[in-house]
mmCIF file of C-alpha atoms in Angstrom:
data_model
loop_
_atom_site.group_PDB
_atom_site.id
_atom_site.type_symbol
_atom_site.label_atom_id
_atom_site.label_comp_id
_atom_site.label_asym_id
_atom_site.label_seq_id
_atom_site.Cartn_x
_atom_site.Cartn_y
_atom_site.Cartn_z
ATOM 1 C CA ARG A 1 -12.524 22.265 -21.735
ATOM 2 C CA ASP A 2 -15.565 24.490 -22.369
ATOM 3 C CA HIS A 3 -14.982 24.109 -26.118
ATOM 4 C CA GLY A 4 -14.296 20.347 -26.017
ATOM 5 C CA VAL A 5 -10.692 20.562 -27.242
ATOM 6 C CA HIS A 6 -8.760 20.114 -23.971
ATOM 7 C CA ASP A 7 -7.619 16.556 -24.769
ATOM 8 C CA ALA A 8 -6.303 17.576 -28.193
ATOM 9 C CA LEU A 9 -4.504 20.596 -26.735
ATOM 10 C CA LEU A 10 -2.983 18.592 -23.883
ATOM 11 C CA SER A 11 -1.683 16.037 -26.369
ATOM 12 C CA ARG A 12 0.065 18.815 -28.260
ATOM 13 C CA VAL A 13 1.438 20.291 -25.032
ATOM 14 C CA TYR A 14 2.987 16.975 -23.955
ATOM 15 C CA LYS A 15 4.606 16.403 -27.340
ATOM 16 C CA ALA A 16 5.906 19.960 -27.402
ATOM 17 C CA LEU A 17 7.440 19.560 -23.939
ATOM 18 C CA TRP A 18 8.920 16.051 -24.173
ATOM 19 C CA GLN A 19 9.680 15.681 -27.885
ATOM 20 C CA GLN A 20 10.465 19.235 -28.982
ATOM 21 C CA GLY A 21 11.722 20.771 -25.741
ATOM 22 C CA LEU A 22 9.480 23.835 -25.986
ATOM 23 C CA ASN A 23 8.756 25.986 -22.936
ATOM 24 C CA VAL A 24 5.034 25.381 -22.482
ATOM 25 C CA ASN A 25 4.911 27.962 -19.688
ATOM 26 C CA GLU A 26 5.066 30.691 -22.333
ATOM 27 C CA PRO A 27 1.670 32.037 -23.501
ATOM 28 C CA ALA A 28 3.060 32.471 -27.021
ATOM 29 C CA VAL A 29 3.905 28.748 -27.170
ATOM 30 C CA LEU A 30 0.425 27.822 -25.976
ATOM 31 C CA MET A 31 -1.100 30.133 -28.579
ATOM 32 C CA PHE A 32 0.938 28.401 -31.272
ATOM 33 C CA LEU A 33 -0.116 24.944 -30.050
ATOM 34 C CA ALA A 34 -3.806 25.934 -29.976
ATOM 35 C CA ARG A 35 -3.932 26.904 -33.643
ATOM 36 C CA GLY A 36 -6.289 24.886 -35.769
ATOM 37 C CA LEU A 37 -8.346 23.580 -32.849
ATOM 38 C CA GLY A 38 -11.241 25.967 -33.453
ATOM 39 C CA LEU A 39 -10.577 28.301 -30.535
ATOM 40 C CA ASP A 40 -11.026 32.051 -30.751
ATOM 41 C CA GLU A 41 -7.370 33.115 -30.548
ATOM 42 C CA THR A 42 -8.145 36.506 -29.039
ATOM 43 C CA ALA A 43 -10.373 34.971 -26.352
ATOM 44 C CA PHE A 44 -7.818 32.230 -25.661
ATOM 45 C CA ALA A 45 -5.022 34.783 -25.224
ATOM 46 C CA ALA A 46 -7.187 36.738 -22.799
ATOM 47 C CA ALA A 47 -8.101 33.577 -20.877
ATOM 48 C CA LEU A 48 -4.431 32.784 -20.274
ATOM 49 C CA GLU A 49 -4.105 36.066 -18.373
ATOM 50 C CA ASP A 50 -7.613 36.307 -16.903
ATOM 51 C CA PRO A 51 -7.651 35.762 -13.100
ATOM 52 C CA ALA A 52 -11.282 34.653 -13.390
ATOM 53 C CA TYR A 53 -10.029 31.245 -14.545
ATOM 54 C CA GLN A 54 -7.601 30.738 -11.679
ATOM 55 C CA ALA A 55 -10.264 29.202 -9.432
ATOM 56 C CA ARG A 56 -10.706 26.427 -11.998
ATOM 57 C CA VAL A 57 -7.018 25.541 -12.087
ATOM 58 C CA VAL A 58 -6.066 22.460 -10.034
ATOM 59 C CA PRO A 59 -2.686 23.026 -8.316
ATOM 60 C CA PHE A 60 -0.364 20.241 -9.429
ATOM 61 C CA ASP A 61 2.087 20.162 -6.546
ATOM 62 C CA ASP A 62 -0.348 19.537 -3.694
ATOM 63 C CA VAL A 63 -2.191 16.699 -5.406
ATOM 64 C CA ALA A 64 0.998 15.112 -6.712
ATOM 65 C CA ASN A 65 2.927 15.438 -3.457
ATOM 66 C CA SER A 66 0.101 13.826 -1.509
ATOM 67 C CA GLN A 67 0.537 10.737 -3.697
ATOM 68 C CA GLY A 68 4.305 10.629 -3.367
ATOM 69 C CA VAL A 69 5.212 12.393 -6.636
ATOM 70 C CA TYR A 70 7.930 15.007 -6.228
ATOM 71 C CA GLY A 71 9.434 15.109 -9.695
ATOM 72 C CA VAL A 72 8.688 14.282 -13.301
ATOM 73 C CA PRO A 73 8.659 11.916 -14.951
ATOM 74 C CA THR A 74 7.467 9.601 -12.156
ATOM 75 C CA PHE A 75 6.294 6.080 -12.907
ATOM 76 C CA TRP A 76 4.482 3.741 -10.522
ATOM 77 C CA ILE A 77 5.240 0.117 -11.324
ATOM 78 C CA ASP A 78 3.569 -2.504 -9.143
ATOM 79 C CA GLY A 79 3.159 0.062 -6.389
ATOM 80 C CA GLU A 80 6.791 1.207 -6.358
ATOM 81 C CA ARG A 81 7.842 4.737 -7.283
ATOM 82 C CA TYR A 82 10.422 5.363 -10.023
ATOM 83 C CA THR A 83 11.369 9.020 -10.435
ATOM 84 C CA GLU A 84 13.765 10.162 -13.183
ATOM 85 C CA GLN A 85 15.109 6.654 -13.638
ATOM 86 C CA PRO A 86 16.977 5.453 -16.755
ATOM 87 C CA TYR A 87 15.209 3.162 -19.200
ATOM 88 C CA ARG A 88 17.277 0.206 -17.953
ATOM 89 C CA VAL A 89 15.786 0.472 -14.464
ATOM 90 C CA LEU A 90 12.251 0.802 -15.847
ATOM 91 C CA ARG A 91 12.748 -2.208 -18.125
ATOM 92 C CA GLU A 92 13.941 -4.314 -15.188
ATOM 93 C CA ALA A 93 10.940 -3.244 -13.081
ATOM 94 C CA LEU A 94 8.497 -4.093 -15.867
ATOM 95 C CA ALA A 95 10.244 -7.434 -16.369
ATOM 96 C CA ARG A 96 9.740 -8.252 -12.679
ATOM 97 C CA VAL A 97 6.041 -7.466 -12.997
ATOM 98 C CA ALA A 98 5.779 -9.690 -16.064
ATOM 99 C CA GLU A 99 7.552 -12.476 -14.196
ATOM 100 C CA SER A 100 5.193 -12.101 -11.233
ATOM 101 C CA LYS A 101 2.275 -12.724 -13.569
ATOM 102 C CA LYS A 102 3.805 -16.106 -14.410
ATOM 103 C CA ALA A 103 4.710 -17.078 -10.852
ATOM 104 C CA GLY A 104 1.994 -18.774 -8.844
ATOM 105 C CA PRO A 105 1.523 -18.802 -5.068
ATOM 106 C CA VAL A 106 3.408 -21.348 -2.992
ATOM 107 C CA TYR A 107 0.302 -22.488 -1.139
ATOM 108 C CA GLU A 108 -2.820 -23.979 -2.672
ATOM 109 C CA GLY A 109 -6.187 -24.878 -1.212
ATOM 110 C CA LEU A 110 -5.504 -23.360 2.198
ATOM 111 C CA ASN A 111 -8.078 -23.812 4.924
ATOM 112 C CA PHE A 112 -8.075 -21.892 8.176
ATOM 113 C CA PRO A 113 -9.660 -22.998 11.458
ATOM 114 C CA LEU A 114 -13.164 -21.701 12.106
ATOM 115 C CA PRO A 115 -13.082 -18.245 13.697
ATOM 116 C CA ARG A 116 -14.120 -17.648 17.270
ATOM 117 C CA SER A 117 -17.413 -15.960 18.028
ATOM 118 C CA ASP A 118 -15.774 -12.958 19.698
ATOM 119 C CA ARG A 119 -13.088 -12.120 17.121
ATOM 120 C CA PRO A 120 -11.833 -13.006 13.640
ATOM 121 C CA GLY A 121 -9.029 -15.426 13.047
ATOM 122 C CA VAL A 122 -5.901 -13.288 12.640
ATOM 123 C CA ILE A 123 -3.387 -14.322 9.987
ATOM 124 C CA MET A 124 -0.097 -12.456 9.705
ATOM 125 C CA ASN A 125 1.814 -12.412 6.435
ATOM 126 C CA MET A 126 5.301 -10.897 6.264
ATOM 127 C CA VAL A 127 8.543 -11.123 4.320
ATOM 128 C CA ALA A 128 11.870 -10.623 6.091
ATOM 129 C CA THR A 129 15.575 -10.787 5.379
ATOM 130 C CA ILE A 130 17.775 -13.531 6.806
ATOM 131 C CA ASP A 131 18.595 -11.190 9.696
ATOM 132 C CA GLY A 132 14.908 -10.520 10.310
ATOM 133 C CA LYS A 133 14.497 -7.031 8.815
ATOM 134 C CA ILE A 134 11.293 -6.097 7.002
ATOM 135 C CA VAL A 135 12.532 -3.119 4.948
ATOM 136 C CA THR A 136 15.189 -2.681 2.298
ATOM 137 C CA GLY A 137 15.450 1.111 2.542
ATOM 138 C CA ASP A 138 14.060 3.137 5.415
ATOM 139 C CA ARG A 139 10.675 3.015 7.103
ATOM 140 C CA ASN A 140 9.134 5.448 4.625
ATOM 141 C CA GLU A 141 9.969 3.546 1.450
ATOM 142 C CA PRO A 142 8.092 0.750 -0.359
ATOM 143 C CA VAL A 143 9.467 -2.782 0.040
ATOM 144 C CA GLN A 144 8.348 -4.429 -3.202
ATOM 145 C CA ASP A 145 11.965 -5.405 -3.843
ATOM 146 C CA LEU A 146 12.275 -7.486 -0.653
ATOM 147 C CA GLY A 147 10.326 -10.542 -1.816
ATOM 148 C CA SER A 148 10.325 -12.297 -5.173
ATOM 149 C CA ALA A 149 7.548 -12.597 -7.733
ATOM 150 C CA ARG A 150 6.620 -15.874 -6.024
ATOM 151 C CA ASP A 151 6.299 -14.080 -2.689
ATOM 152 C CA HIS A 152 4.113 -11.378 -4.255
ATOM 153 C CA ALA A 153 1.851 -14.006 -5.816
ATOM 154 C CA THR A 154 1.564 -15.758 -2.455
ATOM 155 C CA MET A 155 0.663 -12.466 -0.779
ATOM 156 C CA ARG A 156 -2.097 -11.878 -3.324
ATOM 157 C CA TYR A 157 -3.412 -15.408 -2.837
ATOM 158 C CA LEU A 158 -3.666 -14.946 0.936
ATOM 159 C CA GLN A 159 -5.532 -11.695 0.358
ATOM 160 C CA THR A 160 -8.198 -13.544 -1.611
ATOM 161 C CA LEU A 161 -8.836 -15.823 1.388
ATOM 162 C CA ALA A 162 -9.373 -13.052 3.935
ATOM 163 C CA ASP A 163 -12.391 -10.859 4.619
ATOM 164 C CA ALA A 164 -10.387 -7.863 5.793
ATOM 165 C CA VAL A 165 -6.811 -6.600 5.839
ATOM 166 C CA LEU A 166 -5.119 -4.512 8.541
ATOM 167 C CA VAL A 167 -1.986 -2.416 7.974
ATOM 168 C CA GLY A 168 -0.172 0.387 9.749
ATOM 169 C CA ALA A 169 -0.357 3.986 8.588
ATOM 170 C CA GLY A 170 3.345 3.897 7.699
ATOM 171 C CA ASN A 171 2.650 1.257 5.066
ATOM 172 C CA VAL A 172 -0.039 3.400 3.472
ATOM 173 C CA ARG A 173 2.145 6.515 3.520
ATOM 174 C CA ALA A 174 5.106 4.669 2.003
ATOM 175 C CA THR A 175 3.082 3.010 -0.747
ATOM 176 C CA PRO A 176 0.389 5.331 -2.156
ATOM 177 C CA LYS A 177 -0.356 2.844 -4.953
ATOM 178 C CA MET A 178 -1.004 -0.018 -2.515
ATOM 179 C CA TRP A 179 -4.071 -1.914 -3.691
ATOM 180 C CA TYR A 180 -6.194 -4.839 -2.553
ATOM 181 C CA PRO A 181 -8.921 -7.045 -4.020
ATOM 182 C CA LYS A 182 -12.191 -5.134 -4.081
ATOM 183 C CA HIS A 183 -13.952 -7.555 -1.699
ATOM 184 C CA LEU A 184 -11.595 -6.820 1.205
ATOM 185 C CA ILE A 185 -12.471 -4.515 4.054
ATOM 186 C CA ARG A 186 -9.270 -2.490 4.437
ATOM 187 C CA LEU A 187 -8.243 -1.029 7.802
ATOM 188 C CA VAL A 188 -5.353 1.300 8.533
ATOM 189 C CA ALA A 189 -4.132 1.665 12.112
ATOM 190 C CA THR A 190 -2.904 5.053 13.277
ATOM 191 C CA GLN A 191 -2.225 6.945 16.491
ATOM 192 C CA SER A 192 -2.247 10.446 15.017
ATOM 193 C CA GLY A 193 -4.875 10.020 12.308
ATOM 194 C CA GLU A 194 -2.483 11.406 9.697
ATOM 195 C CA VAL A 195 -3.287 9.073 6.825
ATOM 196 C CA PRO A 196 -3.255 10.057 3.122
ATOM 197 C CA THR A 197 -6.713 9.295 1.766
ATOM 198 C CA CYS A 198 -5.945 9.980 -1.895
ATOM 199 C CA GLY A 199 -4.215 6.626 -2.518
ATOM 200 C CA ARG A 200 -5.798 3.455 -3.854
ATOM 201 C CA PHE A 201 -6.142 2.022 -0.341
ATOM 202 C CA PHE A 202 -9.096 4.398 0.055
ATOM 203 C CA THR A 203 -10.164 5.322 -3.471
ATOM 204 C CA ASP A 204 -10.568 1.790 -4.857
ATOM 205 C CA ALA A 205 -13.363 0.929 -2.418
ATOM 206 C CA PRO A 206 -14.118 3.913 -0.163
ATOM 207 C CA ASP A 207 -17.110 2.158 1.386
ATOM 208 C CA ARG A 208 -14.790 -0.599 2.652
ATOM 209 C CA ALA A 209 -11.936 1.562 3.957
ATOM 210 C CA TYR A 210 -11.603 2.452 7.649
ATOM 211 C CA VAL A 211 -9.179 4.405 9.814
ATOM 212 C CA VAL A 212 -8.682 2.645 13.161
ATOM 213 C CA GLY A 213 -7.418 4.251 16.340
ATOM 214 C CA ALA A 214 -8.117 5.645 19.799
ATOM 215 C CA LYS A 215 -10.109 8.723 20.747
ATOM 216 C CA THR A 216 -6.957 10.860 20.632
ATOM 217 C CA MET A 217 -6.477 10.430 16.877
ATOM 218 C CA LYS A 218 -7.597 13.149 14.469
ATOM 219 C CA ALA A 219 -8.767 11.136 11.479
ATOM 220 C CA PRO A 220 -9.459 12.759 8.093
ATOM 221 C CA ALA A 221 -13.020 14.060 7.939
ATOM 222 C CA ASP A 222 -13.871 12.199 4.747
ATOM 223 C CA THR A 223 -13.159 8.683 6.048
ATOM 224 C CA GLN A 224 -14.973 5.995 8.003
ATOM 225 C CA THR A 225 -13.461 5.435 11.434
ATOM 226 C CA LEU A 226 -13.378 2.732 14.084
ATOM 227 C CA VAL A 227 -12.555 4.400 17.402
ATOM 228 C CA PHE A 228 -11.870 2.161 20.383
ATOM 229 C CA GLY A 229 -9.811 3.078 23.421
ATOM 230 C CA ALA A 230 -8.989 6.341 25.159
ATOM 231 C CA ASP A 231 -5.262 6.982 24.616
ATOM 232 C CA GLU A 232 -4.274 3.660 23.037
ATOM 233 C CA THR A 233 -6.212 1.544 20.572
ATOM 234 C CA ASP A 234 -8.221 -1.192 22.272
ATOM 235 C CA TRP A 235 -7.514 -3.988 19.826
ATOM 236 C CA ARG A 236 -9.707 -6.530 21.586
ATOM 237 C CA ALA A 237 -12.657 -4.194 21.125
ATOM 238 C CA VAL A 238 -11.691 -3.576 17.497
ATOM 239 C CA LEU A 239 -11.529 -7.297 16.773
ATOM 240 C CA GLN A 240 -14.849 -7.938 18.483
ATOM 241 C CA HIS A 241 -16.462 -5.175 16.388
ATOM 242 C CA LEU A 242 -15.014 -6.619 13.184
ATOM 243 C CA ARG A 243 -16.408 -10.045 14.009
ATOM 244 C CA THR A 244 -19.837 -9.166 15.381
ATOM 245 C CA GLU A 245 -20.685 -5.992 13.440
ATOM 246 C CA LEU A 246 -18.826 -6.318 10.134
ATOM 247 C CA GLY A 247 -18.921 -10.100 9.826
ATOM 248 C CA VAL A 248 -15.150 -10.515 9.415
ATOM 249 C CA GLN A 249 -14.157 -14.157 9.850
ATOM 250 C CA HIS A 250 -10.497 -13.936 8.837
ATOM 251 C CA LEU A 251 -8.347 -10.835 9.207
ATOM 252 C CA LEU A 252 -5.050 -10.553 7.321
ATOM 253 C CA LEU A 253 -2.352 -8.610 9.190
ATOM 254 C CA GLU A 254 0.404 -7.121 7.018
ATOM 255 C CA GLY A 255 2.473 -4.991 9.388
ATOM 256 C CA GLY A 256 4.315 -2.880 10.194
ATOM 257 C CA SER A 257 6.475 -3.911 13.079
ATOM 258 C CA GLU A 258 4.689 -2.073 15.913
ATOM 259 C CA LEU A 259 1.214 -3.045 14.751
ATOM 260 C CA ASN A 260 2.304 -6.689 14.576
ATOM 261 C CA ALA A 261 3.681 -6.397 18.108
ATOM 262 C CA SER A 262 0.410 -4.982 19.441
ATOM 263 C CA LEU A 263 -1.611 -7.961 18.239
ATOM 264 C CA LEU A 264 1.049 -10.526 19.067
ATOM 265 C CA ASN A 265 1.263 -9.143 22.580
ATOM 266 C CA LEU A 266 -2.450 -9.805 23.033
ATOM 267 C CA GLY A 267 -2.002 -13.378 21.870
ATOM 268 C CA VAL A 268 -4.551 -13.038 19.067
ATOM 269 C CA VAL A 269 -2.340 -13.888 16.074
ATOM 270 C CA ASP A 270 -3.437 -17.389 15.109
ATOM 271 C CA GLU A 271 -1.152 -18.032 12.140
ATOM 272 C CA ILE A 272 2.026 -16.499 10.760
ATOM 273 C CA PHE A 273 3.038 -16.795 7.135
ATOM 274 C CA MET A 274 6.623 -15.720 6.681
ATOM 275 C CA THR A 275 8.811 -15.545 3.604
ATOM 276 C CA LEU A 276 12.516 -15.666 4.361
ATOM 277 C CA ALA A 277 14.250 -13.623 1.675
ATOM 278 C CA PRO A 278 17.891 -14.389 0.809
ATOM 279 C CA LYS A 279 19.134 -10.947 1.825
ATOM 280 C CA VAL A 280 20.873 -9.293 4.772
ATOM 281 C CA LYS A 281 20.045 -5.710 5.772
ATOM 282 C CA LEU A 282 21.654 -5.097 9.212
ATOM 283 C CA GLY A 283 20.930 -2.060 11.389
ATOM 284 C CA LYS A 284 20.157 -1.633 15.084
ATOM 285 C CA GLU A 285 17.137 0.577 14.464
ATOM 286 C CA VAL A 286 15.805 -1.213 11.375
ATOM 287 C CA PRO A 287 12.348 -2.696 12.041
ATOM 288 C CA THR A 288 11.920 -6.428 12.374
ATOM 289 C CA LEU A 289 8.797 -8.566 12.026
ATOM 290 C CA ALA A 290 7.594 -7.330 15.431
ATOM 291 C CA GLY A 291 8.816 -4.572 17.737
ATOM 292 C CA GLY A 292 7.079 -3.515 20.924
ATOM 293 C CA ASP A 293 8.125 -4.440 24.455
ATOM 294 C CA ALA A 294 9.886 -7.745 25.053
ATOM 295 C CA LEU A 295 7.912 -10.597 26.592
ATOM 296 C CA PRO A 296 9.235 -12.176 29.793
ATOM 297 C CA ARG A 297 10.855 -15.583 29.393
ATOM 298 C CA ASP A 298 7.891 -17.392 30.948
ATOM 299 C CA GLU A 299 5.450 -15.660 28.535
ATOM 300 C CA LEU A 300 7.115 -16.628 25.277
ATOM 301 C CA GLN A 301 4.562 -17.618 22.670
ATOM 302 C CA ASN A 302 4.890 -20.971 20.951
ATOM 303 C CA TYR A 303 3.957 -21.807 17.389
ATOM 304 C CA THR A 304 3.875 -25.051 15.448
ATOM 305 C CA LEU A 305 5.388 -25.298 11.968
ATOM 306 C CA VAL A 306 2.459 -26.309 9.761
ATOM 307 C CA GLN A 307 4.041 -26.017 6.304
ATOM 308 C CA HIS A 308 7.402 -25.113 4.857
ATOM 309 C CA GLN A 309 8.789 -25.011 1.374
ATOM 310 C CA ALA A 310 11.980 -23.764 -0.256
ATOM 311 C CA VAL A 311 11.578 -22.192 -3.701
ATOM 312 C CA GLU A 312 14.911 -21.291 -5.256
ATOM 313 C CA ASP A 313 16.589 -19.097 -2.605
ATOM 314 C CA GLU A 314 13.484 -18.222 -0.582
ATOM 315 C CA VAL A 315 11.908 -20.232 2.235
ATOM 316 C CA PHE A 316 8.160 -20.056 2.836
ATOM 317 C CA LEU A 317 7.038 -20.829 6.392
ATOM 318 C CA ARG A 318 3.592 -21.264 7.906
ATOM 319 C CA TYR A 319 3.231 -21.341 11.691
ATOM 320 C CA ARG A 320 0.132 -21.851 13.842
ATOM 321 C CA ARG A 321 -0.221 -20.774 17.471
ATOM 322 C CA LYS A 322 -0.206 -23.919 19.602
ATOM 323 C CA ASP A 323 -3.260 -22.929 21.587
ATOM 324 C CA ALA A 324 -5.115 -21.393 18.606
#
């Protein structure tokens, strides 16, 4: 890097590793690859062994692991991880992305009721299987394969209409490449404060990213925080802060199950957009659209079906809280 030839050398190293199968851990191989680049060979050989350079070496494993990379080659396609997959699988994933570019959102020209003065309007958007499950693998895996390209396009459209988005820490941990439109304030809810800050959720717009929780959480030192509540997050206080201090009029809620339950339990979810995917998952412990404690029979919440549309095998539903 000091001599301005690091890009050229790295290019040779990659070709030697992947095309020629050379062992690039060997100093002799690196010496061979560096020939002709204008480096002093004697000084380069010494630098490979000199501990003085070790402080300038960035450890690969820690940085990669923090972003969900545990093997090579790893590809991220539309936020989903593909590690050591055959070309067929990669082609299919790229084809789905290309198809999603063609598919438009189901809804057009949506208008939401004016927000209240004390909190934003809260709009939940989820996709679930026929049996109500919101994951295809386990809780720690991305779910890009649950909805179709049409569902993904609809999700992106709803994001453009909101001022802020709220997700659970599990979503951020499972999908390090999760991204949002730059204008959105992005909030991640956590009890422990253990949230990876190296993913796009934070790095795309660090001035708009917040960790939300109670006083008991231990949030990363390099993040903005919203702390409300002693042992449990005081969501009413959070919502009031978003509305009065950050100017959020419409908040998009994207799960997971327990976070959805917390806001539903308070009766602050004004609209629910739900995509019913033509799949069955099963499983007693598999998360559904909302977990939490069950409501008594006389406290069931009622919603009105505002819009519905079937597109191929999926059904898109829009509900509005009756008293919203």
